[in-house]
Amino acid sequence: MGNRLSKIYTRTGDDGTTGLGDGSRVAKDAARVEAYGTVDELNCAIGMILCVANLPQALAATLIEVQHDLFDLGGELCIP
């Protein structure tokens, strides 16, 4: 049996906020958090597509470029 995580601490408590890249805190339901969560979900979906066997090379190359842009966008969104 693998390790079991029974307690996980973030040291910031669960007051309904989350930390941004600069250390500031915003509500977990803030538009900014929703936006970078959505960008991250899209990036994950593209990653799954890139796992498809025999994906045309041109399509794969384009999707990889889009993923790089999405990583950059996510980074921009997490810093006010």
PDB file of N, CA and C in Angstrom:
ATOM      1  N   MET A   1       0.844  -1.179   0.000  1.00  0.00           N
ATOM      2  CA  MET A   1       0.000   0.000   0.000  1.00  0.00           C
ATOM      3  C   MET A   1       0.888   1.240   0.000  1.00  0.00           C
ATOM      4  N   GLY A   2       0.505   2.221  -0.799  1.00  0.00           N
ATOM      5  CA  GLY A   2       1.273   3.456  -0.878  1.00  0.00           C
ATOM      6  C   GLY A   2       1.068   4.330   0.341  1.00  0.00           C
ATOM      7  N   ASN A   3       1.751   5.447   0.345  1.00  0.00           N
ATOM      8  CA  ASN A   3       1.595   6.399   1.441  1.00  0.00           C
ATOM      9  C   ASN A   3       0.186   6.965   1.437  1.00  0.00           C
ATOM     10  N   ARG A   4      -0.316   7.185   2.604  1.00  0.00           N
ATOM     11  CA  ARG A   4      -1.655   7.725   2.733  1.00  0.00           C
ATOM     12  C   ARG A   4      -1.579   9.112   3.351  1.00  0.00           C
ATOM     13  N   LEU A   5      -2.194  10.070   2.687  1.00  0.00           N
ATOM     14  CA  LEU A   5      -2.203  11.436   3.191  1.00  0.00           C
ATOM     15  C   LEU A   5      -3.485  11.646   3.977  1.00  0.00           C
ATOM     16  N   SER A   6      -3.378  11.679   5.282  1.00  0.00           N
ATOM     17  CA  SER A   6      -4.577  11.834   6.090  1.00  0.00           C
ATOM     18  C   SER A   6      -4.809  13.290   6.508  1.00  0.00           C
ATOM     19  N   LYS A   7      -3.765  14.088   6.539  1.00  0.00           N
ATOM     20  CA  LYS A   7      -3.902  15.494   6.897  1.00  0.00           C
ATOM     21  C   LYS A   7      -3.057  16.336   5.952  1.00  0.00           C
ATOM     22  N   ILE A   8      -3.666  17.351   5.406  1.00  0.00           N
ATOM     23  CA  ILE A   8      -2.945  18.265   4.522  1.00  0.00           C
ATOM     24  C   ILE A   8      -3.178  19.677   5.041  1.00  0.00           C
ATOM     25  N   TYR A   9      -2.089  20.389   5.242  1.00  0.00           N
ATOM     26  CA  TYR A   9      -2.178  21.753   5.765  1.00  0.00           C
ATOM     27  C   TYR A   9      -1.611  22.735   4.734  1.00  0.00           C
ATOM     28  N   THR A  10      -2.303  23.837   4.546  1.00  0.00           N
ATOM     29  CA  THR A  10      -1.788  24.885   3.663  1.00  0.00           C
ATOM     30  C   THR A  10      -1.195  26.034   4.455  1.00  0.00           C
ATOM     31  N   ARG A  11      -1.366  26.014   5.760  1.00  0.00           N
ATOM     32  CA  ARG A  11      -0.878  27.048   6.674  1.00  0.00           C
ATOM     33  C   ARG A  11      -1.585  28.381   6.520  1.00  0.00           C
ATOM     34  N   THR A  12      -2.548  28.476   5.616  1.00  0.00           N
ATOM     35  CA  THR A  12      -3.261  29.739   5.460  1.00  0.00           C
ATOM     36  C   THR A  12      -4.716  29.609   5.898  1.00  0.00           C
ATOM     37  N   GLY A  13      -5.113  28.433   6.309  1.00  0.00           N
ATOM     38  CA  GLY A  13      -6.492  28.234   6.735  1.00  0.00           C
ATOM     39  C   GLY A  13      -7.436  28.227   5.556  1.00  0.00           C
ATOM     40  N   ASP A  14      -8.665  27.957   5.846  1.00  0.00           N
ATOM     41  CA  ASP A  14      -9.667  27.960   4.783  1.00  0.00           C
ATOM     42  C   ASP A  14     -10.661  29.070   5.047  1.00  0.00           C
ATOM     43  N   ASP A  15     -10.239  30.277   4.739  1.00  0.00           N
ATOM     44  CA  ASP A  15     -11.103  31.433   4.954  1.00  0.00           C
ATOM     45  C   ASP A  15     -11.804  31.866   3.672  1.00  0.00           C
ATOM     46  N   GLY A  16     -11.771  31.006   2.652  1.00  0.00           N
ATOM     47  CA  GLY A  16     -12.430  31.340   1.393  1.00  0.00           C
ATOM     48  C   GLY A  16     -11.582  32.156   0.451  1.00  0.00           C
ATOM     49  N   THR A  17     -10.286  32.256   0.735  1.00  0.00           N
ATOM     50  CA  THR A  17      -9.392  33.003  -0.153  1.00  0.00           C
ATOM     51  C   THR A  17      -8.288  32.083  -0.663  1.00  0.00           C
ATOM     52  N   THR A  18      -7.634  32.548  -1.701  1.00  0.00           N
ATOM     53  CA  THR A  18      -6.505  31.824  -2.263  1.00  0.00           C
ATOM     54  C   THR A  18      -5.395  32.815  -2.574  1.00  0.00           C
ATOM     55  N   GLY A  19      -4.170  32.343  -2.592  1.00  0.00           N
ATOM     56  CA  GLY A  19      -3.032  33.220  -2.838  1.00  0.00           C
ATOM     57  C   GLY A  19      -2.750  33.403  -4.315  1.00  0.00           C
ATOM     58  N   LEU A  20      -2.391  34.622  -4.680  1.00  0.00           N
ATOM     59  CA  LEU A  20      -1.958  34.921  -6.044  1.00  0.00           C
ATOM     60  C   LEU A  20      -0.440  34.857  -6.109  1.00  0.00           C
ATOM     61  N   GLY A  21       0.094  35.017  -7.293  1.00  0.00           N
ATOM     62  CA  GLY A  21       1.530  34.895  -7.508  1.00  0.00           C
ATOM     63  C   GLY A  21       2.365  35.914  -6.765  1.00  0.00           C
ATOM     64  N   ASP A  22       1.782  37.041  -6.404  1.00  0.00           N
ATOM     65  CA  ASP A  22       2.535  38.068  -5.678  1.00  0.00           C
ATOM     66  C   ASP A  22       2.334  37.967  -4.167  1.00  0.00           C
ATOM     67  N   GLY A  23       1.599  36.924  -3.726  1.00  0.00           N
ATOM     68  CA  GLY A  23       1.369  36.736  -2.304  1.00  0.00           C
ATOM     69  C   GLY A  23       0.080  37.358  -1.790  1.00  0.00           C
ATOM     70  N   SER A  24      -0.552  38.192  -2.597  1.00  0.00           N
ATOM     71  CA  SER A  24      -1.820  38.773  -2.159  1.00  0.00           C
ATOM     72  C   SER A  24      -2.897  37.693  -2.181  1.00  0.00           C
ATOM     73  N   ARG A  25      -4.012  37.966  -1.511  1.00  0.00           N
ATOM     74  CA  ARG A  25      -5.077  36.982  -1.404  1.00  0.00           C
ATOM     75  C   ARG A  25      -6.355  37.553  -2.001  1.00  0.00           C
ATOM     76  N   VAL A  26      -7.103  36.686  -2.672  1.00  0.00           N
ATOM     77  CA  VAL A  26      -8.397  37.054  -3.254  1.00  0.00           C
ATOM     78  C   VAL A  26      -9.388  35.938  -2.946  1.00  0.00           C
ATOM     79  N   ALA A  27     -10.666  36.251  -3.095  1.00  0.00           N
ATOM     80  CA  ALA A  27     -11.704  35.244  -2.889  1.00  0.00           C
ATOM     81  C   ALA A  27     -11.536  34.113  -3.898  1.00  0.00           C
ATOM     82  N   LYS A  28     -11.819  32.894  -3.446  1.00  0.00           N
ATOM     83  CA  LYS A  28     -11.683  31.735  -4.332  1.00  0.00           C
ATOM     84  C   LYS A  28     -12.632  31.803  -5.524  1.00  0.00           C
ATOM     85  N   ASP A  29     -13.701  32.586  -5.408  1.00  0.00           N
ATOM     86  CA  ASP A  29     -14.631  32.709  -6.522  1.00  0.00           C
ATOM     87  C   ASP A  29     -14.410  33.995  -7.327  1.00  0.00           C
ATOM     88  N   ALA A  30     -13.245  34.613  -7.173  1.00  0.00           N
ATOM     89  CA  ALA A  30     -12.922  35.830  -7.929  1.00  0.00           C
ATOM     90  C   ALA A  30     -12.800  35.517  -9.421  1.00  0.00           C
ATOM     91  N   ALA A  31     -13.129  36.483 -10.242  1.00  0.00           N
ATOM     92  CA  ALA A  31     -13.070  36.298 -11.700  1.00  0.00           C
ATOM     93  C   ALA A  31     -11.665  35.903 -12.149  1.00  0.00           C
ATOM     94  N   ARG A  32     -10.651  36.474 -11.537  1.00  0.00           N
ATOM     95  CA  ARG A  32      -9.262  36.160 -11.905  1.00  0.00           C
ATOM     96  C   ARG A  32      -8.967  34.677 -11.667  1.00  0.00           C
ATOM     97  N   VAL A  33      -9.396  34.149 -10.533  1.00  0.00           N
ATOM     98  CA  VAL A  33      -9.157  32.745 -10.203  1.00  0.00           C
ATOM     99  C   VAL A  33      -9.927  31.847 -11.163  1.00  0.00           C
ATOM    100  N   GLU A  34     -11.163  32.220 -11.466  1.00  0.00           N
ATOM    101  CA  GLU A  34     -11.967  31.476 -12.435  1.00  0.00           C
ATOM    102  C   GLU A  34     -11.271  31.473 -13.795  1.00  0.00           C
ATOM    103  N   ALA A  35     -10.730  32.608 -14.188  1.00  0.00           N
ATOM    104  CA  ALA A  35     -10.073  32.713 -15.491  1.00  0.00           C
ATOM    105  C   ALA A  35      -8.851  31.816 -15.578  1.00  0.00           C
ATOM    106  N   TYR A  36      -7.963  31.850 -14.568  1.00  0.00           N
ATOM    107  CA  TYR A  36      -6.781  31.012 -14.718  1.00  0.00           C
ATOM    108  C   TYR A  36      -7.089  29.545 -14.493  1.00  0.00           C
ATOM    109  N   GLY A  37      -8.170  29.244 -13.780  1.00  0.00           N
ATOM    110  CA  GLY A  37      -8.608  27.859 -13.681  1.00  0.00           C
ATOM    111  C   GLY A  37      -9.109  27.340 -15.018  1.00  0.00           C
ATOM    112  N   THR A  38      -9.853  28.178 -15.727  1.00  0.00           N
ATOM    113  CA  THR A  38     -10.362  27.805 -17.048  1.00  0.00           C
ATOM    114  C   THR A  38      -9.223  27.633 -18.044  1.00  0.00           C
ATOM    115  N   VAL A  39      -8.247  28.523 -17.990  1.00  0.00           N
ATOM    116  CA  VAL A  39      -7.073  28.411 -18.865  1.00  0.00           C
ATOM    117  C   VAL A  39      -6.337  27.104 -18.573  1.00  0.00           C
ATOM    118  N   ASP A  40      -6.210  26.757 -17.311  1.00  0.00           N
ATOM    119  CA  ASP A  40      -5.531  25.523 -16.922  1.00  0.00           C
ATOM    120  C   ASP A  40      -6.298  24.293 -17.420  1.00  0.00           C
ATOM    121  N   GLU A  41      -7.618  24.318 -17.310  1.00  0.00           N
ATOM    122  CA  GLU A  41      -8.428  23.200 -17.803  1.00  0.00           C
ATOM    123  C   GLU A  41      -8.273  23.031 -19.312  1.00  0.00           C
ATOM    124  N   LEU A  42      -8.244  24.132 -20.047  1.00  0.00           N
ATOM    125  CA  LEU A  42      -8.039  24.061 -21.489  1.00  0.00           C
ATOM    126  C   LEU A  42      -6.671  23.471 -21.800  1.00  0.00           C
ATOM    127  N   ASN A  43      -5.664  23.910 -21.057  1.00  0.00           N
ATOM    128  CA  ASN A  43      -4.317  23.401 -21.261  1.00  0.00           C
ATOM    129  C   ASN A  43      -4.270  21.893 -21.027  1.00  0.00           C
ATOM    130  N   CYS A  44      -4.979  21.420 -20.016  1.00  0.00           N
ATOM    131  CA  CYS A  44      -5.040  19.975 -19.733  1.00  0.00           C
ATOM    132  C   CYS A  44      -5.718  19.228 -20.869  1.00  0.00           C
ATOM    133  N   ALA A  45      -6.806  19.780 -21.375  1.00  0.00           N
ATOM    134  CA  ALA A  45      -7.517  19.138 -22.479  1.00  0.00           C
ATOM    135  C   ALA A  45      -6.622  19.027 -23.708  1.00  0.00           C
ATOM    136  N   ILE A  46      -5.863  20.084 -23.986  1.00  0.00           N
ATOM    137  CA  ILE A  46      -4.933  20.043 -25.117  1.00  0.00           C
ATOM    138  C   ILE A  46      -3.873  18.980 -24.877  1.00  0.00           C
ATOM    139  N   GLY A  47      -3.408  18.860 -23.647  1.00  0.00           N
ATOM    140  CA  GLY A  47      -2.441  17.817 -23.322  1.00  0.00           C
ATOM    141  C   GLY A  47      -2.982  16.431 -23.599  1.00  0.00           C
ATOM    142  N   MET A  48      -4.245  16.216 -23.301  1.00  0.00           N
ATOM    143  CA  MET A  48      -4.866  14.920 -23.588  1.00  0.00           C
ATOM    144  C   MET A  48      -4.931  14.671 -25.099  1.00  0.00           C
ATOM    145  N   ILE A  49      -5.265  15.698 -25.850  1.00  0.00           N
ATOM    146  CA  ILE A  49      -5.300  15.553 -27.312  1.00  0.00           C
ATOM    147  C   ILE A  49      -3.914  15.196 -27.837  1.00  0.00           C
ATOM    148  N   LEU A  50      -2.883  15.800 -27.260  1.00  0.00           N
ATOM    149  CA  LEU A  50      -1.519  15.526 -27.705  1.00  0.00           C
ATOM    150  C   LEU A  50      -1.088  14.087 -27.427  1.00  0.00           C
ATOM    151  N   CYS A  51      -1.821  13.384 -26.590  1.00  0.00           N
ATOM    152  CA  CYS A  51      -1.515  11.975 -26.299  1.00  0.00           C
ATOM    153  C   CYS A  51      -2.118  11.022 -27.323  1.00  0.00           C
ATOM    154  N   VAL A  52      -2.955  11.527 -28.212  1.00  0.00           N
ATOM    155  CA  VAL A  52      -3.597  10.686 -29.209  1.00  0.00           C
ATOM    156  C   VAL A  52      -2.540  10.151 -30.179  1.00  0.00           C
ATOM    157  N   ALA A  53      -2.622   8.858 -30.428  1.00  0.00           N
ATOM    158  CA  ALA A  53      -1.666   8.231 -31.354  1.00  0.00           C
ATOM    159  C   ALA A  53      -1.889   8.748 -32.775  1.00  0.00           C
ATOM    160  N   ASN A  54      -0.812   8.874 -33.505  1.00  0.00           N
ATOM    161  CA  ASN A  54      -0.835   9.273 -34.920  1.00  0.00           C
ATOM    162  C   ASN A  54      -1.447  10.648 -35.158  1.00  0.00           C
ATOM    163  N   LEU A  55      -1.303  11.543 -34.199  1.00  0.00           N
ATOM    164  CA  LEU A  55      -1.763  12.915 -34.373  1.00  0.00           C
ATOM    165  C   LEU A  55      -0.879  13.574 -35.434  1.00  0.00           C
ATOM    166  N   PRO A  56      -1.473  14.218 -36.425  1.00  0.00           N
ATOM    167  CA  PRO A  56      -0.649  14.858 -37.452  1.00  0.00           C
ATOM    168  C   PRO A  56       0.372  15.821 -36.825  1.00  0.00           C
ATOM    169  N   GLN A  57       1.589  15.772 -37.313  1.00  0.00           N
ATOM    170  CA  GLN A  57       2.678  16.556 -36.750  1.00  0.00           C
ATOM    171  C   GLN A  57       2.380  18.055 -36.758  1.00  0.00           C
ATOM    172  N   ALA A  58       1.777  18.546 -37.837  1.00  0.00           N
ATOM    173  CA  ALA A  58       1.470  19.978 -37.917  1.00  0.00           C
ATOM    174  C   ALA A  58       0.474  20.379 -36.836  1.00  0.00           C
ATOM    175  N   LEU A  59      -0.520  19.527 -36.586  1.00  0.00           N
ATOM    176  CA  LEU A  59      -1.500  19.806 -35.546  1.00  0.00           C
ATOM    177  C   LEU A  59      -0.846  19.773 -34.170  1.00  0.00           C
ATOM    178  N   ALA A  60      -0.014  18.781 -33.939  1.00  0.00           N
ATOM    179  CA  ALA A  60       0.686  18.668 -32.658  1.00  0.00           C
ATOM    180  C   ALA A  60       1.545  19.908 -32.405  1.00  0.00           C
ATOM    181  N   ALA A  61       2.254  20.347 -33.422  1.00  0.00           N
ATOM    182  CA  ALA A  61       3.117  21.524 -33.273  1.00  0.00           C
ATOM    183  C   ALA A  61       2.293  22.767 -32.935  1.00  0.00           C
ATOM    184  N   THR A  62       1.158  22.920 -33.581  1.00  0.00           N
ATOM    185  CA  THR A  62       0.287  24.061 -33.303  1.00  0.00           C
ATOM    186  C   THR A  62      -0.257  23.995 -31.880  1.00  0.00           C
ATOM    187  N   LEU A  63      -0.691  22.811 -31.469  1.00  0.00           N
ATOM    188  CA  LEU A  63      -1.235  22.658 -30.119  1.00  0.00           C
ATOM    189  C   LEU A  63      -0.170  22.918 -29.058  1.00  0.00           C
ATOM    190  N   ILE A  64       1.047  22.521 -29.312  1.00  0.00           N
ATOM    191  CA  ILE A  64       2.135  22.782 -28.361  1.00  0.00           C
ATOM    192  C   ILE A  64       2.374  24.285 -28.238  1.00  0.00           C
ATOM    193  N   GLU A  65       2.321  25.000 -29.360  1.00  0.00           N
ATOM    194  CA  GLU A  65       2.458  26.463 -29.313  1.00  0.00           C
ATOM    195  C   GLU A  65       1.336  27.087 -28.494  1.00  0.00           C
ATOM    196  N   VAL A  66       0.116  26.597 -28.695  1.00  0.00           N
ATOM    197  CA  VAL A  66      -1.029  27.107 -27.936  1.00  0.00           C
ATOM    198  C   VAL A  66      -0.826  26.828 -26.448  1.00  0.00           C
ATOM    199  N   GLN A  67      -0.325  25.629 -26.117  1.00  0.00           N
ATOM    200  CA  GLN A  67      -0.066  25.320 -24.708  1.00  0.00           C
ATOM    201  C   GLN A  67       0.941  26.292 -24.102  1.00  0.00           C
ATOM    202  N   HIS A  68       1.991  26.608 -24.822  1.00  0.00           N
ATOM    203  CA  HIS A  68       2.983  27.559 -24.303  1.00  0.00           C
ATOM    204  C   HIS A  68       2.344  28.927 -24.053  1.00  0.00           C
ATOM    205  N   ASP A  69       1.492  29.352 -24.983  1.00  0.00           N
ATOM    206  CA  ASP A  69       0.796  30.632 -24.805  1.00  0.00           C
ATOM    207  C   ASP A  69      -0.140  30.584 -23.595  1.00  0.00           C
ATOM    208  N   LEU A  70      -0.805  29.454 -23.399  1.00  0.00           N
ATOM    209  CA  LEU A  70      -1.706  29.322 -22.256  1.00  0.00           C
ATOM    210  C   LEU A  70      -0.943  29.325 -20.934  1.00  0.00           C
ATOM    211  N   PHE A  71       0.229  28.699 -20.897  1.00  0.00           N
ATOM    212  CA  PHE A  71       1.055  28.760 -19.693  1.00  0.00           C
ATOM    213  C   PHE A  71       1.420  30.207 -19.375  1.00  0.00           C
ATOM    214  N   ASP A  72       1.825  30.945 -20.413  1.00  0.00           N
ATOM    215  CA  ASP A  72       2.158  32.364 -20.217  1.00  0.00           C
ATOM    216  C   ASP A  72       0.951  33.158 -19.721  1.00  0.00           C
ATOM    217  N   LEU A  73      -0.213  32.903 -20.324  1.00  0.00           N
ATOM    218  CA  LEU A  73      -1.431  33.595 -19.925  1.00  0.00           C
ATOM    219  C   LEU A  73      -1.785  33.286 -18.470  1.00  0.00           C
ATOM    220  N   GLY A  74      -1.681  32.029 -18.084  1.00  0.00           N
ATOM    221  CA  GLY A  74      -1.960  31.659 -16.701  1.00  0.00           C
ATOM    222  C   GLY A  74      -1.039  32.378 -15.732  1.00  0.00           C
ATOM    223  N   GLY A  75       0.234  32.488 -16.107  1.00  0.00           N
ATOM    224  CA  GLY A  75       1.185  33.212 -15.280  1.00  0.00           C
ATOM    225  C   GLY A  75       0.834  34.681 -15.154  1.00  0.00           C
ATOM    226  N   GLU A  76       0.408  35.274 -16.240  1.00  0.00           N
ATOM    227  CA  GLU A  76      -0.008  36.684 -16.212  1.00  0.00           C
ATOM    228  C   GLU A  76      -1.246  36.872 -15.355  1.00  0.00           C
ATOM    229  N   LEU A  77      -2.178  35.937 -15.441  1.00  0.00           N
ATOM    230  CA  LEU A  77      -3.411  36.059 -14.679  1.00  0.00           C
ATOM    231  C   LEU A  77      -3.203  35.908 -13.170  1.00  0.00           C
ATOM    232  N   CYS A  78      -2.182  35.171 -12.761  1.00  0.00           N
ATOM    233  CA  CYS A  78      -2.015  34.947 -11.332  1.00  0.00           C
ATOM    234  C   CYS A  78      -1.234  36.070 -10.645  1.00  0.00           C
ATOM    235  N   ILE A  79      -0.760  37.030 -11.416  1.00  0.00           N
ATOM    236  CA  ILE A  79      -0.044  38.165 -10.821  1.00  0.00           C
ATOM    237  C   ILE A  79      -0.802  39.445 -11.156  1.00  0.00           C
ATOM    238  N   PRO A  80      -1.340  40.103 -10.120  1.00  0.00           N
ATOM    239  CA  PRO A  80      -2.151  41.309 -10.375  1.00  0.00           C
ATOM    240  C   PRO A  80      -1.348  42.448 -10.994  1.00  0.00           C
TER     241      PRO A  80
END
